[in-house]
Amino acid sequence: MYLFKTVKSLQDHLNQCRLEGKKIGFAPTMGALHQGHISLIAASKEENEVTVCSIFVNPKQFNDASDFEKYPITTTPDIILLEAANCDVLFMPTVKEVYPDGMSTKLDINIGQLLEVMEGEFRPGHFDGMMEVVKRLLDIVQPNNLYMGQKDFQQFSIVHAMIKKLELPYQIVMCPIIREEDGLAMSSRNVRLSKELRAKASLIFKTISKIKEQMASQSPKSLEAFGMKALTKPDFKPEYVRIVDGETLLPIEDWDAAEFIVVCVATWLGEIRLIDNLVLKGNPSY
Ligand code: AMP
């Protein structure tokens, strides 16, 4: 695997790959890699001759300074995992490489309510920082295909909308959520859970699975209330349980209101904020 830390060295290498007619797949990450990330690498390897993974903990997308400071950094195990997955290129830029003109710029793209609902309500500024870094990384890597996880469903929807709005020439591919045996969605933040809290964390997936089971007999609104109640347990502090149109991310009144419906959850478990989601109906059109 090649490891590049500068934009120039990465681009020199990728330009050569393009000249050789190779397709490039790209999976941006913040490191502390797990099998969820590796599934993106595997998906890219199936469809591209060259797979690039980036590891960059983007300071601009943390609305909470202590979350940024405590974000796990595990470079050596990350490299071992990527080598084992036969990733071709690892890009690990410094902040200066990604933001050569400083971090005060703002990417102003009007994609409406996608930025405002759910995570947008509870993590103000987060998506502005996320969109900006994804746009910058795309400008740098210029892949044929971009691989992102359903785990961050709203993030995926926003990047998809951004690519459409700016008419960027990249295909975006949504990769399914990889879960632990007890159903907990894999996340870099899981390692910060104590043993005791980790044992409780499967309640999130159990709750959204129960919501799916009860769709036939209850309305979306009553199942949102059910979900909030089910997650109101010691050590949990749910922020939202929303059943939304998977295209617009807006709430739905009844099950016929959309072709593609997703339940999205965010909850604190102790000091750690976890998100998850489950498709309740249909498939995305992308
Ligand atoms: P992160 O390092 O958390 O920014 O995630 C980088 C990419 O990996 C994003 O596209 C995530 O959606 C994806 N990802 C994170 N966790 C999982 C998971 N459990 N299953 C599938 N993809 C994931």
mmCIF file of C-alpha atoms and ligand atoms in Angstrom:
data_model
loop_
_atom_site.group_PDB
_atom_site.id
_atom_site.type_symbol
_atom_site.label_atom_id
_atom_site.label_comp_id
_atom_site.label_asym_id
_atom_site.label_seq_id
_atom_site.Cartn_x
_atom_site.Cartn_y
_atom_site.Cartn_z
ATOM 1 C CA MET A 1 0.000 0.000 0.000
ATOM 2 C CA TYR A 2 1.257 3.484 -0.836
ATOM 3 C CA LEU A 3 1.058 6.076 1.946
ATOM 4 C CA PHE A 4 0.892 9.738 0.911
ATOM 5 C CA LYS A 5 0.773 12.737 3.204
ATOM 6 C CA THR A 6 0.815 15.543 0.650
ATOM 7 C CA VAL A 7 -1.713 16.437 -2.027
ATOM 8 C CA LYS A 8 1.016 16.651 -4.644
ATOM 9 C CA SER A 9 2.474 13.197 -4.014
ATOM 10 C CA LEU A 10 -1.025 11.642 -4.015
ATOM 11 C CA GLN A 11 -2.045 13.422 -7.210
ATOM 12 C CA ASP A 12 1.182 12.507 -9.030
ATOM 13 C CA HIS A 13 0.474 8.862 -8.243
ATOM 14 C CA LEU A 14 -3.238 9.000 -9.160
ATOM 15 C CA ASN A 15 -2.532 10.881 -12.411
ATOM 16 C CA GLN A 16 -0.253 8.028 -13.423
ATOM 17 C CA CYS A 17 -3.001 5.499 -12.545
ATOM 18 C CA ARG A 18 -5.482 7.435 -14.713
ATOM 19 C CA LEU A 19 -3.030 7.478 -17.609
ATOM 20 C CA GLU A 20 -2.936 3.697 -17.313
ATOM 21 C CA GLY A 21 -6.745 3.697 -17.643
ATOM 22 C CA LYS A 22 -7.389 2.628 -14.042
ATOM 23 C CA LYS A 23 -10.633 3.476 -12.280
ATOM 24 C CA ILE A 24 -10.296 5.046 -8.836
ATOM 25 C CA GLY A 25 -12.565 4.322 -5.850
ATOM 26 C CA PHE A 26 -12.402 6.464 -2.730
ATOM 27 C CA ALA A 27 -13.469 5.903 0.889
ATOM 28 C CA PRO A 28 -12.955 8.927 3.165
ATOM 29 C CA THR A 29 -12.668 8.134 6.905
ATOM 30 C CA MET A 30 -11.571 9.638 10.189
ATOM 31 C CA GLY A 31 -9.538 6.555 11.128
ATOM 32 C CA ALA A 32 -9.911 4.277 14.170
ATOM 33 C CA LEU A 33 -10.891 1.805 11.503
ATOM 34 C CA HIS A 34 -13.195 -1.181 11.984
ATOM 35 C CA GLN A 35 -14.941 -3.674 9.734
ATOM 36 C CA GLY A 36 -17.522 -1.037 8.729
ATOM 37 C CA HIS A 37 -14.771 1.002 7.099
ATOM 38 C CA ILE A 38 -13.197 -2.116 5.640
ATOM 39 C CA SER A 39 -16.503 -2.971 3.950
ATOM 40 C CA LEU A 40 -16.196 0.304 2.008
ATOM 41 C CA ILE A 41 -12.694 -0.690 0.902
ATOM 42 C CA ALA A 42 -13.993 -4.124 -0.150
ATOM 43 C CA ALA A 43 -16.854 -2.558 -2.151
ATOM 44 C CA SER A 44 -14.418 -0.208 -3.875
ATOM 45 C CA LYS A 45 -12.000 -3.019 -4.694
ATOM 46 C CA GLU A 46 -14.776 -4.862 -6.521
ATOM 47 C CA GLU A 47 -15.465 -1.961 -8.857
ATOM 48 C CA ASN A 48 -12.163 -0.095 -9.262
ATOM 49 C CA GLU A 49 -8.554 -0.904 -10.091
ATOM 50 C CA VAL A 50 -7.268 1.544 -7.478
ATOM 51 C CA THR A 51 -8.790 2.067 -4.012
ATOM 52 C CA VAL A 52 -7.883 5.143 -1.992
ATOM 53 C CA CYS A 53 -8.720 5.459 1.706
ATOM 54 C CA SER A 54 -8.179 8.751 3.484
ATOM 55 C CA ILE A 55 -7.739 9.183 7.219
ATOM 56 C CA PHE A 56 -8.307 12.753 8.300
ATOM 57 C CA VAL A 57 -9.903 13.821 11.562
ATOM 58 C CA ASN A 58 -11.532 16.976 10.301
ATOM 59 C CA PRO A 59 -11.414 19.646 13.021
ATOM 60 C CA LYS A 60 -14.109 21.661 11.226
ATOM 61 C CA GLN A 61 -16.884 19.140 11.663
ATOM 62 C CA PHE A 62 -16.674 18.801 15.448
ATOM 63 C CA ASN A 63 -19.187 21.064 17.119
ATOM 64 C CA ASP A 64 -17.921 19.781 20.483
ATOM 65 C CA ALA A 65 -14.232 20.473 21.264
ATOM 66 C CA SER A 66 -13.903 17.600 23.735
ATOM 67 C CA ASP A 67 -15.331 15.122 21.184
ATOM 68 C CA PHE A 68 -12.547 16.237 18.803
ATOM 69 C CA GLU A 69 -9.852 15.965 21.487
ATOM 70 C CA LYS A 70 -11.022 12.494 22.518
ATOM 71 C CA TYR A 71 -11.516 11.181 18.980
ATOM 72 C CA PRO A 72 -9.547 7.891 18.900
ATOM 73 C CA ILE A 73 -6.331 7.877 16.816
ATOM 74 C CA THR A 74 -5.012 4.391 16.057
ATOM 75 C CA THR A 75 -2.699 4.846 13.072
ATOM 76 C CA THR A 76 -0.657 1.635 13.299
ATOM 77 C CA PRO A 77 -3.624 -0.772 13.643
ATOM 78 C CA ASP A 78 -5.410 1.224 10.904
ATOM 79 C CA ILE A 79 -2.503 0.648 8.509
ATOM 80 C CA ILE A 80 -2.452 -3.071 9.380
ATOM 81 C CA LEU A 81 -6.204 -3.368 8.673
ATOM 82 C CA LEU A 82 -5.897 -1.513 5.363
ATOM 83 C CA GLU A 83 -2.925 -3.652 4.289
ATOM 84 C CA ALA A 84 -4.918 -6.796 5.104
ATOM 85 C CA ALA A 85 -7.829 -5.454 3.014
ATOM 86 C CA ASN A 86 -5.427 -4.840 0.088
ATOM 87 C CA CYS A 87 -6.195 -1.139 0.016
ATOM 88 C CA ASP A 88 -3.950 0.427 -2.632
ATOM 89 C CA VAL A 89 -3.435 3.951 -1.329
ATOM 90 C CA LEU A 90 -3.719 5.593 2.086
ATOM 91 C CA PHE A 91 -3.904 9.381 2.134
ATOM 92 C CA MET A 92 -3.159 10.942 5.537
ATOM 93 C CA PRO A 93 -2.948 14.696 5.013
ATOM 94 C CA THR A 94 -2.201 17.350 7.634
ATOM 95 C CA VAL A 95 -4.750 20.094 8.347
ATOM 96 C CA LYS A 96 -2.570 22.495 6.325
ATOM 97 C CA GLU A 97 -2.709 20.233 3.249
ATOM 98 C CA VAL A 98 -6.503 20.096 3.357
ATOM 99 C CA TYR A 99 -7.051 23.739 4.360
ATOM 100 C CA PRO A 100 -4.088 25.621 2.814
ATOM 101 C CA ASP A 101 -5.927 28.941 3.217
ATOM 102 C CA GLY A 102 -7.107 28.312 6.775
ATOM 103 C CA MET A 103 -10.365 27.002 8.093
ATOM 104 C CA SER A 104 -12.554 30.097 8.043
ATOM 105 C CA THR A 105 -14.036 29.460 4.590
ATOM 106 C CA LYS A 106 -17.596 28.173 4.237
ATOM 107 C CA LEU A 107 -19.039 26.168 1.410
ATOM 108 C CA ASP A 108 -22.461 27.615 0.715
ATOM 109 C CA ILE A 109 -24.608 25.076 -1.059
ATOM 110 C CA ASN A 110 -28.340 25.279 -0.822
ATOM 111 C CA ILE A 111 -29.627 21.789 -0.268
ATOM 112 C CA GLY A 112 -32.458 22.913 1.988
ATOM 113 C CA GLN A 113 -33.790 20.937 4.896
ATOM 114 C CA LEU A 114 -31.346 18.040 4.526
ATOM 115 C CA LEU A 115 -28.868 20.100 6.547
ATOM 116 C CA GLU A 116 -31.372 21.251 9.118
ATOM 117 C CA VAL A 117 -33.251 18.217 10.401
ATOM 118 C CA MET A 118 -32.113 15.580 12.913
ATOM 119 C CA GLU A 119 -28.292 15.861 13.236
ATOM 120 C CA GLY A 120 -28.595 19.419 11.933
ATOM 121 C CA GLU A 121 -30.754 20.322 14.957
ATOM 122 C CA PHE A 122 -28.524 18.662 17.522
ATOM 123 C CA ARG A 123 -25.037 19.220 16.068
ATOM 124 C CA PRO A 124 -25.121 22.742 14.622
ATOM 125 C CA GLY A 125 -22.273 23.401 12.192
ATOM 126 C CA HIS A 126 -21.325 19.740 11.936
ATOM 127 C CA PHE A 127 -22.598 19.245 8.394
ATOM 128 C CA ASP A 128 -21.067 22.495 7.114
ATOM 129 C CA GLY A 129 -17.679 21.173 8.195
ATOM 130 C CA MET A 130 -18.397 17.691 6.848
ATOM 131 C CA MET A 131 -19.539 18.972 3.420
ATOM 132 C CA GLU A 132 -16.539 21.205 3.126
ATOM 133 C CA VAL A 133 -14.033 18.459 3.875
ATOM 134 C CA VAL A 134 -15.735 15.930 1.584
ATOM 135 C CA LYS A 135 -15.745 18.512 -1.230
ATOM 136 C CA ARG A 136 -12.062 19.278 -0.648
ATOM 137 C CA LEU A 137 -11.124 15.600 -0.517
ATOM 138 C CA LEU A 138 -13.108 14.950 -3.706
ATOM 139 C CA ASP A 139 -11.337 17.848 -5.436
ATOM 140 C CA ILE A 140 -8.013 16.332 -4.374
ATOM 141 C CA VAL A 141 -8.684 12.660 -5.170
ATOM 142 C CA GLN A 142 -11.105 13.077 -8.127
ATOM 143 C CA PRO A 143 -12.305 9.474 -7.914
ATOM 144 C CA ASN A 144 -14.641 7.712 -10.302
ATOM 145 C CA ASN A 145 -16.617 6.265 -7.394
ATOM 146 C CA LEU A 146 -17.123 7.434 -3.827
ATOM 147 C CA TYR A 147 -18.012 4.902 -1.094
ATOM 148 C CA MET A 148 -19.874 6.006 2.025
ATOM 149 C CA GLY A 149 -21.822 4.156 4.704
ATOM 150 C CA GLN A 150 -25.543 4.007 5.377
ATOM 151 C CA LYS A 151 -24.475 4.176 9.050
ATOM 152 C CA ASP A 152 -24.346 7.966 8.625
ATOM 153 C CA PHE A 153 -27.541 8.097 6.627
ATOM 154 C CA GLN A 154 -28.083 11.851 6.765
ATOM 155 C CA GLN A 155 -24.436 12.470 5.900
ATOM 156 C CA PHE A 156 -24.841 10.210 2.868
ATOM 157 C CA SER A 157 -28.019 12.050 1.805
ATOM 158 C CA ILE A 158 -26.245 15.402 2.070
ATOM 159 C CA VAL A 159 -23.158 14.335 0.101
ATOM 160 C CA HIS A 160 -25.422 12.768 -2.519
ATOM 161 C CA ALA A 161 -27.378 16.040 -2.797
ATOM 162 C CA MET A 162 -24.170 18.094 -2.920
ATOM 163 C CA ILE A 163 -22.773 15.999 -5.782
ATOM 164 C CA LYS A 164 -26.048 16.417 -7.668
ATOM 165 C CA LYS A 165 -26.352 20.133 -6.991
ATOM 166 C CA LEU A 166 -22.756 20.902 -8.037
ATOM 167 C CA GLU A 167 -22.971 18.416 -10.922
ATOM 168 C CA LEU A 168 -19.766 16.739 -9.759
ATOM 169 C CA PRO A 169 -18.706 13.830 -11.968
ATOM 170 C CA TYR A 170 -18.613 11.230 -9.191
ATOM 171 C CA GLN A 171 -20.796 8.189 -8.558
ATOM 172 C CA ILE A 172 -21.664 7.777 -4.888
ATOM 173 C CA VAL A 173 -22.290 4.280 -3.559
ATOM 174 C CA MET A 174 -24.102 3.557 -0.267
ATOM 175 C CA CYS A 175 -22.643 0.616 1.670
ATOM 176 C CA PRO A 176 -24.807 -1.252 4.235
ATOM 177 C CA ILE A 177 -24.310 -0.903 7.993
ATOM 178 C CA ILE A 178 -21.900 -3.439 9.482
ATOM 179 C CA ARG A 179 -22.972 -4.463 12.982
ATOM 180 C CA GLU A 180 -21.473 -6.237 15.984
ATOM 181 C CA GLU A 181 -22.986 -9.606 16.906
ATOM 182 C CA ASP A 182 -25.479 -8.019 19.300
ATOM 183 C CA GLY A 183 -26.645 -5.571 16.614
ATOM 184 C CA LEU A 184 -24.709 -2.479 17.682
ATOM 185 C CA ALA A 185 -23.641 -0.561 14.566
ATOM 186 C CA MET A 186 -19.844 -0.498 14.395
ATOM 187 C CA SER A 187 -18.463 2.945 15.151
ATOM 188 C CA SER A 188 -15.076 4.395 16.047
ATOM 189 C CA ARG A 189 -16.730 5.844 19.136
ATOM 190 C CA ASN A 190 -17.733 2.389 20.489
ATOM 191 C CA VAL A 191 -14.236 1.842 21.904
ATOM 192 C CA ARG A 192 -14.891 4.720 24.277
ATOM 193 C CA LEU A 193 -17.813 2.868 25.915
ATOM 194 C CA SER A 194 -17.052 1.232 29.274
ATOM 195 C CA LYS A 195 -17.708 -2.519 29.482
ATOM 196 C CA GLU A 196 -20.903 -1.837 31.369
ATOM 197 C CA LEU A 197 -22.230 0.685 28.839
ATOM 198 C CA ARG A 198 -21.114 -1.434 25.897
ATOM 199 C CA ALA A 199 -23.309 -4.254 27.249
ATOM 200 C CA LYS A 200 -26.304 -1.902 27.200
ATOM 201 C CA ALA A 201 -25.662 -0.465 23.733
ATOM 202 C CA SER A 202 -27.540 -3.163 21.817
ATOM 203 C CA LEU A 203 -30.778 -1.548 23.039
ATOM 204 C CA ILE A 204 -30.511 0.903 20.133
ATOM 205 C CA PHE A 205 -30.700 -1.744 17.415
ATOM 206 C CA LYS A 206 -33.297 -3.715 19.417
ATOM 207 C CA THR A 207 -35.480 -0.601 19.544
ATOM 208 C CA ILE A 208 -35.327 0.185 15.830
ATOM 209 C CA SER A 209 -35.873 -3.490 15.011
ATOM 210 C CA LYS A 210 -39.011 -3.481 17.190
ATOM 211 C CA ILE A 211 -40.217 -0.380 15.374
ATOM 212 C CA LYS A 212 -39.881 -2.280 12.096
ATOM 213 C CA GLU A 213 -41.789 -5.260 13.522
ATOM 214 C CA GLN A 214 -44.682 -3.070 14.659
ATOM 215 C CA MET A 215 -45.149 -1.080 11.445
ATOM 216 C CA ALA A 216 -48.252 -2.985 10.427
ATOM 217 C CA SER A 217 -50.175 -2.059 13.573
ATOM 218 C CA GLN A 218 -48.986 1.445 14.504
ATOM 219 C CA SER A 219 -48.530 4.861 12.961
ATOM 220 C CA PRO A 220 -45.105 6.466 12.410
ATOM 221 C CA LYS A 221 -45.790 9.048 15.135
ATOM 222 C CA SER A 222 -46.744 6.461 17.748
ATOM 223 C CA LEU A 223 -43.681 4.382 16.893
ATOM 224 C CA GLU A 224 -41.427 7.428 17.272
ATOM 225 C CA ALA A 225 -42.916 7.914 20.751
ATOM 226 C CA PHE A 226 -42.452 4.202 21.468
ATOM 227 C CA GLY A 227 -38.779 4.470 20.421
ATOM 228 C CA MET A 228 -38.100 7.520 22.608
ATOM 229 C CA LYS A 229 -39.693 5.736 25.576
ATOM 230 C CA ALA A 230 -37.811 2.488 24.952
ATOM 231 C CA LEU A 231 -34.514 4.425 24.945
ATOM 232 C CA THR A 232 -35.311 6.442 28.058
ATOM 233 C CA LYS A 233 -33.401 4.080 30.350
ATOM 234 C CA PRO A 234 -30.606 4.607 32.895
ATOM 235 C CA ASP A 235 -27.429 5.900 31.163
ATOM 236 C CA PHE A 236 -29.336 6.612 27.915
ATOM 237 C CA LYS A 237 -30.430 10.060 26.816
ATOM 238 C CA PRO A 238 -32.188 9.834 23.452
ATOM 239 C CA GLU A 239 -32.116 12.995 21.312
ATOM 240 C CA TYR A 240 -34.450 11.832 18.581
ATOM 241 C CA VAL A 241 -36.189 8.851 17.035
ATOM 242 C CA ARG A 242 -37.493 9.996 13.637
ATOM 243 C CA ILE A 243 -39.328 8.080 10.985
ATOM 244 C CA VAL A 244 -38.662 9.957 7.770
ATOM 245 C CA ASP A 245 -39.038 9.940 4.028
ATOM 246 C CA GLY A 246 -35.596 8.580 3.107
ATOM 247 C CA GLU A 247 -35.279 11.003 0.157
ATOM 248 C CA THR A 248 -36.294 14.277 1.846
ATOM 249 C CA LEU A 249 -35.570 13.330 5.486
ATOM 250 C CA LEU A 250 -38.883 14.941 6.418
ATOM 251 C CA PRO A 251 -41.288 13.274 8.880
ATOM 252 C CA ILE A 252 -44.122 11.208 7.430
ATOM 253 C CA GLU A 253 -47.683 11.017 8.673
ATOM 254 C CA ASP A 254 -48.492 7.539 7.392
ATOM 255 C CA TRP A 255 -46.773 4.584 5.798
ATOM 256 C CA ASP A 256 -48.093 5.415 2.308
ATOM 257 C CA ALA A 257 -46.581 8.911 2.381
ATOM 258 C CA ALA A 258 -43.255 7.773 0.875
ATOM 259 C CA GLU A 259 -41.780 4.917 -1.128
ATOM 260 C CA PHE A 260 -38.574 4.854 0.914
ATOM 261 C CA ILE A 261 -38.855 5.166 4.699
ATOM 262 C CA VAL A 262 -36.071 5.117 7.286
ATOM 263 C CA VAL A 263 -36.033 5.288 11.077
ATOM 264 C CA CYS A 264 -33.106 7.338 12.401
ATOM 265 C CA VAL A 265 -31.962 7.484 16.028
ATOM 266 C CA ALA A 266 -29.470 9.508 18.031
ATOM 267 C CA THR A 267 -28.877 8.879 21.707
ATOM 268 C CA TRP A 268 -26.300 9.531 24.331
ATOM 269 C CA LEU A 269 -25.053 6.493 26.204
ATOM 270 C CA GLY A 270 -23.071 7.867 29.111
ATOM 271 C CA GLU A 271 -20.714 10.420 27.554
ATOM 272 C CA ILE A 272 -20.853 8.887 24.088
ATOM 273 C CA ARG A 273 -23.276 9.956 21.394
ATOM 274 C CA LEU A 274 -24.376 7.125 19.102
ATOM 275 C CA ILE A 275 -26.457 7.145 15.927
ATOM 276 C CA ASP A 276 -28.127 4.342 14.013
ATOM 277 C CA ASN A 277 -30.844 3.794 11.411
ATOM 278 C CA LEU A 278 -32.864 1.106 9.714
ATOM 279 C CA VAL A 279 -34.705 1.076 6.402
ATOM 280 C CA LEU A 280 -38.387 0.372 7.127
ATOM 281 C CA LYS A 281 -39.711 0.428 3.573
ATOM 282 C CA GLY A 282 -38.415 0.495 0.002
ATOM 283 C CA ASN A 283 -35.045 1.358 -1.450
ATOM 284 C CA PRO A 284 -33.302 4.581 -2.303
ATOM 285 C CA SER A 285 -33.547 5.681 -5.930
ATOM 286 C CA TYR A 286 -29.771 6.314 -6.078
HETATM 287 P P1 AMP B 1 -16.031 7.833 9.903
HETATM 288 O O1 AMP B 1 -14.615 7.377 10.014
HETATM 289 O O2 AMP B 1 -16.852 7.526 11.120
HETATM 290 O O3 AMP B 1 -16.138 9.253 9.428
HETATM 291 O O4 AMP B 1 -16.705 6.951 8.764
HETATM 292 C C1 AMP B 1 -16.140 6.886 7.479
HETATM 293 C C2 AMP B 1 -17.101 6.165 6.559
HETATM 294 O O5 AMP B 1 -17.325 4.837 7.038
HETATM 295 C C3 AMP B 1 -18.471 6.837 6.462
HETATM 296 O O6 AMP B 1 -18.924 6.795 5.126
HETATM 297 C C4 AMP B 1 -19.318 5.986 7.372
HETATM 298 O O7 AMP B 1 -20.694 6.004 7.058
HETATM 299 C C5 AMP B 1 -18.728 4.609 7.132
HETATM 300 N N1 AMP B 1 -19.037 3.727 8.265
HETATM 301 C C6 AMP B 1 -18.821 3.995 9.582
HETATM 302 N N2 AMP B 1 -19.302 2.991 10.335
HETATM 303 C C7 AMP B 1 -19.832 2.070 9.487
HETATM 304 C C8 AMP B 1 -20.501 0.820 9.661
HETATM 305 N N3 AMP B 1 -20.730 0.306 10.866
HETATM 306 N N4 AMP B 1 -20.903 0.158 8.553
HETATM 307 C C9 AMP B 1 -20.691 0.686 7.319
HETATM 308 N N5 AMP B 1 -20.082 1.857 7.088
HETATM 309 C C10 AMP B 1 -19.660 2.552 8.155
#
